[in-house]
Short mmCIF file of C-alpha atoms and ligand atoms in Angstrom, two decimals:
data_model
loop_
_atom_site.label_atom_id
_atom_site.label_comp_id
_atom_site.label_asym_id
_atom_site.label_seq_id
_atom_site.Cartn_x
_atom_site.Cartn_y
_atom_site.Cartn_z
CA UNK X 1 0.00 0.00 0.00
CA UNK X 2 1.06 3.47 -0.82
CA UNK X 3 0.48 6.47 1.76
CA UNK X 4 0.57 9.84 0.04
CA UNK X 5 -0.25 13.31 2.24
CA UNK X 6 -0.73 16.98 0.31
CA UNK X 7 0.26 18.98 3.37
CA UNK X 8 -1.52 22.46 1.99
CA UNK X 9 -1.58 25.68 3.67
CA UNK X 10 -5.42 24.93 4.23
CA UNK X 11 -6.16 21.44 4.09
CA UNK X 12 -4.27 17.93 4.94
CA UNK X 13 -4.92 15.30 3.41
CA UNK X 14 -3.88 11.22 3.29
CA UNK X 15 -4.59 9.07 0.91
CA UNK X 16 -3.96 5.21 0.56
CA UNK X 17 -3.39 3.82 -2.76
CA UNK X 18 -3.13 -0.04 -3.73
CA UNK X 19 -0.20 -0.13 -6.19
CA UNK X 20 -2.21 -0.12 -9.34
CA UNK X 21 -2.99 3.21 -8.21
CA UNK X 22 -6.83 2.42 -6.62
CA UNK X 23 -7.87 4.49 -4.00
CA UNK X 24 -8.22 2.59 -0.60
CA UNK X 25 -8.99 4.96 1.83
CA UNK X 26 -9.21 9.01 2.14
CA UNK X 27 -9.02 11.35 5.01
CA UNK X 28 -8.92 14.98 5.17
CA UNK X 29 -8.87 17.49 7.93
CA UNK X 30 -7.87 21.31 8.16
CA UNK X 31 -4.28 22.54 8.37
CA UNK X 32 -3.40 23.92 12.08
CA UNK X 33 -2.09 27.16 10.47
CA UNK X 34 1.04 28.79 12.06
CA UNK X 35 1.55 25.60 13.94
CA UNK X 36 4.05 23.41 12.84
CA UNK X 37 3.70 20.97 15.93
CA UNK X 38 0.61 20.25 15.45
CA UNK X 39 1.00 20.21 11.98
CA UNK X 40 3.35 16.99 12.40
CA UNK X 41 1.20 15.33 15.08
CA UNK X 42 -2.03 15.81 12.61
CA UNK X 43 -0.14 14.05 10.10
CA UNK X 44 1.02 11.30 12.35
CA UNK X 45 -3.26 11.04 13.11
CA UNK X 46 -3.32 11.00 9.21
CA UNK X 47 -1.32 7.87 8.65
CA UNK X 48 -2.34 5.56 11.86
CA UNK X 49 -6.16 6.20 10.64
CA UNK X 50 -5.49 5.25 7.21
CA UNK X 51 -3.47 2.16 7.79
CA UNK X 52 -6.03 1.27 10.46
CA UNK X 53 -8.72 1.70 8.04
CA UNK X 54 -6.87 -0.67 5.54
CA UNK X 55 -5.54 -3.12 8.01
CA UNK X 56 -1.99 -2.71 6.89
CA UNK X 57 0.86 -0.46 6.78
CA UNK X 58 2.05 1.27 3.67
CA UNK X 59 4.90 3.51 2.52
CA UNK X 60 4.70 7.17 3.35
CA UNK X 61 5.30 9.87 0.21
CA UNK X 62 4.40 13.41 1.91
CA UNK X 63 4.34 16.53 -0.36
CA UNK X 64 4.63 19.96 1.11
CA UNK X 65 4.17 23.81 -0.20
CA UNK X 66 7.43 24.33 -0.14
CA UNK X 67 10.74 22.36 -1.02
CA UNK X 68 14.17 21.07 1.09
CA UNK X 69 16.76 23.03 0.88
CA UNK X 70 19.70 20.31 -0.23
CA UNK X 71 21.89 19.84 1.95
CA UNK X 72 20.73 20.96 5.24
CA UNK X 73 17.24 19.56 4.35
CA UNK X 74 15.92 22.41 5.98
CA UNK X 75 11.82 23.77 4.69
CA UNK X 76 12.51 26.77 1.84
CA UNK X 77 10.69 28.89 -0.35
CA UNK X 78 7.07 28.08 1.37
CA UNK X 79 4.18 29.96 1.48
CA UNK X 80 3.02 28.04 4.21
CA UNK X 81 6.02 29.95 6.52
CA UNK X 82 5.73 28.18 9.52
CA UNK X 83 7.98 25.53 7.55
CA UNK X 84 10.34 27.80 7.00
CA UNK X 85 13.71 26.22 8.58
CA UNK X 86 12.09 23.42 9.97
CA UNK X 87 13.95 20.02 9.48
CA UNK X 88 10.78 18.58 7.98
CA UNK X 89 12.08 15.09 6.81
CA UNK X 90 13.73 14.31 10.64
CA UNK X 91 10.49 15.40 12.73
CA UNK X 92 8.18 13.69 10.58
CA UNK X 93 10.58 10.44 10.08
CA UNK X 94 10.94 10.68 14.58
CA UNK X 95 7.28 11.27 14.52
CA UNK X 96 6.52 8.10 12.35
CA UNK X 97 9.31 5.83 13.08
CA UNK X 98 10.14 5.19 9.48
CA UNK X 99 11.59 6.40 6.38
CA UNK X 100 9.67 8.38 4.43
CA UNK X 101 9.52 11.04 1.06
CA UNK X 102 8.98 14.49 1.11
CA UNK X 103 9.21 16.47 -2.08
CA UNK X 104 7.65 19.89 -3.40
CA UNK X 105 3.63 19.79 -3.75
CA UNK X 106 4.14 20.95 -7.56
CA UNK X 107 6.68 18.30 -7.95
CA UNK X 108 4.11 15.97 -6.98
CA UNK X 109 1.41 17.13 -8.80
CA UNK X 110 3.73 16.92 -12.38
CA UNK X 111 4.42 12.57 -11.37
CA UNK X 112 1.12 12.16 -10.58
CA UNK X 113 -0.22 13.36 -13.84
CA UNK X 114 3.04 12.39 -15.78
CA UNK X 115 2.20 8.36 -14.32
CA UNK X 116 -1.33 8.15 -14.66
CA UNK X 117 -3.14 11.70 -15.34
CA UNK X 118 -3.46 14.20 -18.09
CA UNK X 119 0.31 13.71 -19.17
CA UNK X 120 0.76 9.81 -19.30
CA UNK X 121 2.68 9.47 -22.67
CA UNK X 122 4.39 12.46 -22.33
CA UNK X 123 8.13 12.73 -21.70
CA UNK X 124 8.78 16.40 -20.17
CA UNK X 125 5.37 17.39 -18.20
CA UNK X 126 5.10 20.71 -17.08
CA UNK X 127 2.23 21.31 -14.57
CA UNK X 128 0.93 24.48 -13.53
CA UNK X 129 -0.73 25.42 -10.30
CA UNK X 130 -2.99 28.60 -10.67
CA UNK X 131 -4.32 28.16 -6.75
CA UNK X 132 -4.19 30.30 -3.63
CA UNK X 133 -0.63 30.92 -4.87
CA UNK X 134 0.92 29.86 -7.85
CA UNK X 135 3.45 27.43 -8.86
CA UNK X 136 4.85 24.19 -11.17
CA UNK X 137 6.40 21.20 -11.26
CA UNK X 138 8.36 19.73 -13.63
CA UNK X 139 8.33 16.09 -14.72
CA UNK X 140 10.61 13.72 -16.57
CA UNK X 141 10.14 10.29 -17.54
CA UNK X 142 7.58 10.49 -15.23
CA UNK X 143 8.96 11.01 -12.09
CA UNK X 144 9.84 14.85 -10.62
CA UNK X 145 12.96 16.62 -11.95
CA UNK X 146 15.39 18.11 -9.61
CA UNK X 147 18.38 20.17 -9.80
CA UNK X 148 21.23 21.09 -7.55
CA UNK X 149 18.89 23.59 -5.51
CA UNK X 150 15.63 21.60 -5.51
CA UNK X 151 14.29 24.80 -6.87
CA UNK X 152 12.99 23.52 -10.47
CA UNK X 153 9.88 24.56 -11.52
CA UNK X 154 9.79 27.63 -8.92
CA UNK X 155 8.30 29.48 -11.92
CA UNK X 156 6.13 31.55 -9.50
CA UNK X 157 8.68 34.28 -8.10
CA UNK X 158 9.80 34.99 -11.60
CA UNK X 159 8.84 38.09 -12.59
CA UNK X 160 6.12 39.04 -14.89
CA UNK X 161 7.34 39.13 -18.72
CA UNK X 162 6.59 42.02 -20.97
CA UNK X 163 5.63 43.88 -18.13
CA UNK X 164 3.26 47.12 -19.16
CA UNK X 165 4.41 50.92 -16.86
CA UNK X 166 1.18 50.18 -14.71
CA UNK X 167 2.74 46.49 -13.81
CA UNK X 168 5.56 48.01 -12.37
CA UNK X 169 7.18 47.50 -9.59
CA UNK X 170 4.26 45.29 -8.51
CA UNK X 171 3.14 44.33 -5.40
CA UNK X 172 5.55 42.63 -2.57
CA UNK X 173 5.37 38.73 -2.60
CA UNK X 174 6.33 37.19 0.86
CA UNK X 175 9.65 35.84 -1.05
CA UNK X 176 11.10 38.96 -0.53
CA UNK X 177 10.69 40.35 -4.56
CA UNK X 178 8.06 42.16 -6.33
CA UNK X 179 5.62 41.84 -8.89
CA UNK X 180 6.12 37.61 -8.61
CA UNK X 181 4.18 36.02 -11.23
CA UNK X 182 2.92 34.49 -8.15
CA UNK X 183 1.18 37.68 -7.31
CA UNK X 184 -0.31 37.97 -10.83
CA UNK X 185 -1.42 34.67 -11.93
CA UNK X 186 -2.81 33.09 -8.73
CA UNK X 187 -6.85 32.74 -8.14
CA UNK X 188 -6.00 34.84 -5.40
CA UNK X 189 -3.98 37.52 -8.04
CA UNK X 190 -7.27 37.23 -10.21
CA UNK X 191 -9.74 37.62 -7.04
CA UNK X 192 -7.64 40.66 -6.18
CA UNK X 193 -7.81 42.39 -9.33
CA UNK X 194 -11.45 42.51 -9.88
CA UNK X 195 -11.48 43.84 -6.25
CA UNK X 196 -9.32 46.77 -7.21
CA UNK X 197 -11.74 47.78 -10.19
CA UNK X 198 -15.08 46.72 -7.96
CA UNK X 199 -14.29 47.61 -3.77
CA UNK X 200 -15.64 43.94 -3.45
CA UNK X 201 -13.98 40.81 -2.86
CA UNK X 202 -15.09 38.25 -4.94
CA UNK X 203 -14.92 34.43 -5.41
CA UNK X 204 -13.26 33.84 -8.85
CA UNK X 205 -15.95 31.30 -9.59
CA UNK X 206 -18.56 34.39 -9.25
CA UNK X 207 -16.52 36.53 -11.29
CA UNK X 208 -16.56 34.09 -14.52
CA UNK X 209 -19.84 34.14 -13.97
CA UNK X 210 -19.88 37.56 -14.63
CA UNK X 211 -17.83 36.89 -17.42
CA UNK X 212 -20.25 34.35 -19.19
CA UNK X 213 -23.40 36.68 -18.40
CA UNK X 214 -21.44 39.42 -20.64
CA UNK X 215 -20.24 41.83 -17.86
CA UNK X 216 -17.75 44.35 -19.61
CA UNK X 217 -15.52 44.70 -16.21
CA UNK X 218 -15.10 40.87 -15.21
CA UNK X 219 -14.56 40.02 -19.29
CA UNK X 220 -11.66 43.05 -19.20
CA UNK X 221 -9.91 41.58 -15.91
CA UNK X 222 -10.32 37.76 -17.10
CA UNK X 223 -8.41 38.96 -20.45
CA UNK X 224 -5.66 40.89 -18.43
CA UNK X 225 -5.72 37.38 -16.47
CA UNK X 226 -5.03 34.94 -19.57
CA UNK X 227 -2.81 37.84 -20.94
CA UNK X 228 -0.61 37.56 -17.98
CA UNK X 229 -0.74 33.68 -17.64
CA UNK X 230 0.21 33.48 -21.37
CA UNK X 231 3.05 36.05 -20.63
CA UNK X 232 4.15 33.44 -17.65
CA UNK X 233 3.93 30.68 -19.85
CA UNK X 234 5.42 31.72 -22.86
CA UNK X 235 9.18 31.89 -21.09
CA UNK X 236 8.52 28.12 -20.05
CA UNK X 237 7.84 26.99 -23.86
CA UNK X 238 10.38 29.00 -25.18
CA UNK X 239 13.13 27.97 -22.41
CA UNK X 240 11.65 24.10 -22.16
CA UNK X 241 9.04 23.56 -24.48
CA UNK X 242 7.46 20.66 -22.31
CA UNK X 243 5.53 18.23 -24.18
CA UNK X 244 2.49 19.57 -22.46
CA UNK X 245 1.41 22.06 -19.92
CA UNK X 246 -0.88 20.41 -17.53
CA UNK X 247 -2.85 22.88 -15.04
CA UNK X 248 -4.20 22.23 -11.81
CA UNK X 249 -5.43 24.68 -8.86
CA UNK X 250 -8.66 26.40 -9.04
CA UNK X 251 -8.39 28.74 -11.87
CA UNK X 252 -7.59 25.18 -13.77
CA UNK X 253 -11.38 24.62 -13.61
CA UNK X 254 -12.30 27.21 -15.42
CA UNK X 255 -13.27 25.75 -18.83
CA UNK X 256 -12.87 29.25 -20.77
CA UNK X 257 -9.33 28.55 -19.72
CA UNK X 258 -8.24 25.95 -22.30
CA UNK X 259 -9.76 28.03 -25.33
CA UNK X 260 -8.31 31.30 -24.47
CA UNK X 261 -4.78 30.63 -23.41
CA UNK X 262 -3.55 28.79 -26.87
CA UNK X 263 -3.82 32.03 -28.87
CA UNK X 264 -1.97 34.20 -26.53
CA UNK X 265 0.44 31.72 -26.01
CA UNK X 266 1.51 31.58 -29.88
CA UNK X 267 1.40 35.38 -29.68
CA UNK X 268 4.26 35.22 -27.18
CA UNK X 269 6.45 32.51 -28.00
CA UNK X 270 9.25 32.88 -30.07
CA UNK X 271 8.57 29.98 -32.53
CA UNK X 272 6.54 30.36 -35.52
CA UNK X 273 4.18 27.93 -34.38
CA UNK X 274 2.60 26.58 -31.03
CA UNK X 275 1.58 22.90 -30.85
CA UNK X 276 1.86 22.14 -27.20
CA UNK X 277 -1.19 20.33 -25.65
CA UNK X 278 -2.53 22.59 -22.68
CA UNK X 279 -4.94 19.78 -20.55
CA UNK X 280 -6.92 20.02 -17.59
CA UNK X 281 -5.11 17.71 -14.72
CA UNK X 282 -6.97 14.59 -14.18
CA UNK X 283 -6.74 14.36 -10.13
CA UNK X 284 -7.70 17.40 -10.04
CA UNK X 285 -7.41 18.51 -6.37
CA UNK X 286 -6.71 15.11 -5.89
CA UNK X 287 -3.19 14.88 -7.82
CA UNK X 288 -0.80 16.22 -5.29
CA UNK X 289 -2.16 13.40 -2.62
CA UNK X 290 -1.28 10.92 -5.74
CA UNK X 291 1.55 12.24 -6.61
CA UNK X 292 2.62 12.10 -2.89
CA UNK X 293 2.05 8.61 -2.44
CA UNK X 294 4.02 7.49 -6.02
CA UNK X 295 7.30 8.93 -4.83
CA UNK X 296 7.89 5.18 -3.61
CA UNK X 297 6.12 4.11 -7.10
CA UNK X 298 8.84 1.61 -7.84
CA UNK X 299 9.98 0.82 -4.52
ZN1 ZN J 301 7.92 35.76 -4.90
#
């Protein structure tokens, strides 16, 4: 049996797998924000209900918003800062009493739909998170790619390409920089702008909604959105050129999505023509918890 846990900023969940990839058993409770002890002992809770559920014990893949810095193995470059320095592999290895993977939740959610999602079949799957923040994962072969500072596919906190005057300097991101893509091209980024134009916070699911009823304001600020995830995008095709972008996170739902980012895509790219597949992830919210538990896919 293979244990995977998404260890989000809001949620936690654990998820047992049978190797063929069938779900067993699923539990999912709210993050203790800001408290990394009891983030560690709800994931212990996680893993003793699921293997109690299934009668047997399983390997344990765990996938965090964030990544390990390499050598010290210390949390980095998480929005979720109450990881932030933590030796995340020890605690959680002390905690549990076994050996375990951790690896980036983006990094997850590229294997999972590289092995059995949206991008089975393809060699070099980028996947996109457009969520409460905004990030990727890169996969090869189907398994996660890393390089020397297990910081691939931190496509977030670059900047914005082809930035207009008014998108400069942009707004702080908690990294440190401004104007992050992250703080563009989120749901959040999306929810944010409409607010600026409107006074009213709005659910980006209420705001398409707008869009599809013909509202002038929500159709301007969902074309400034695509426009700016195109602009994102286009540096990863023309640095990469992944044999498909696969998108997860909220704004992935959004079915105008998949028509209107192609064109804008080929308007930024630097090759005469754009061919690359841009899919819907198949797990959905559910492919970072997969991914998770195939990090011990072949043992
Ligand atoms: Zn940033």
């Amino acid at each position: 049996m293979l244990i995977g846990i998404d260890w989000g900023g809001t949620k936690i969940e654990g998820i047992a797998l049978s190797p063929n990839g069938r779900e067993l058993a699923r539990i999912r409770q709210d993050t203790p924000r800001h408290d990394y002890d009891g983030c560690i002992t709800a994931i212990g809770g996680i893993i003793a209900r699921l293997e109690a559920e299934c009668g047997t014990s399983g390997t344990v893949g765990i996938g965090i918003p964030g990544s390990l810095e390499p050598h010290s193995r210390l949390g980095k470059g998480a929005s979720s800062t109450w990881l932030l320095g933590r030796p995340v592999e020890r605690d959680l290895t002390e905690r549990l009493g076994r050996a375990l993977r951790v690896e980036n939740d983006a990094d997850c959610l590229a294997a999972s739909e590289a092995v059995d999602g949206a991008g089975a079949g393809h060699n070099v799957v980028f996947a996109v998170i457009l969520g409460s923040g905004a990030g990727a994962g890169i996969a090869v072969g189907g398994r996660a790619h890393h390089g020397p500072n297990n910081s691939a596919g931190e496509w977030g906190h670059n900047p914005l390409p082809f930035p207009t005057i008014h998108e400069l300097p942009g707004t702080p991101c908690y990294c440190g920089k401004h104007g992050c893509l992250e703080t563009w091209v989120s749901g959040r980024a999306f929810e944010a702008d409409y607010a600026r134009h409107t006074g009213t916070q709005t659910p980006a699911r209420l705001v398409m909604e707008k869009v599809r009823e013909g509202d002038r304001l929500a159709g301007l600020v969902w074309q400034r959105y695509i426009d700016r995830v195109a602009r994102g995008l286009s540096v990863v095709v023309n640095t990469l050129d992944p044999d498909i972008l696969v998108m997860g996170g909220g704004m992935s739902n959004v079915p105008e999505l998949y028509e209107a980012l192609p064109p804008r895509l080929a308007h930024y790219t630097f090759s005469t023509v754009f061919h690359t597949p841009i899919a819907q992830s198949r797990h959905g919210d559910s492919s970072g918890v997969r991914g998770a538990a195939w990090l011990w896919k072949d043992g």
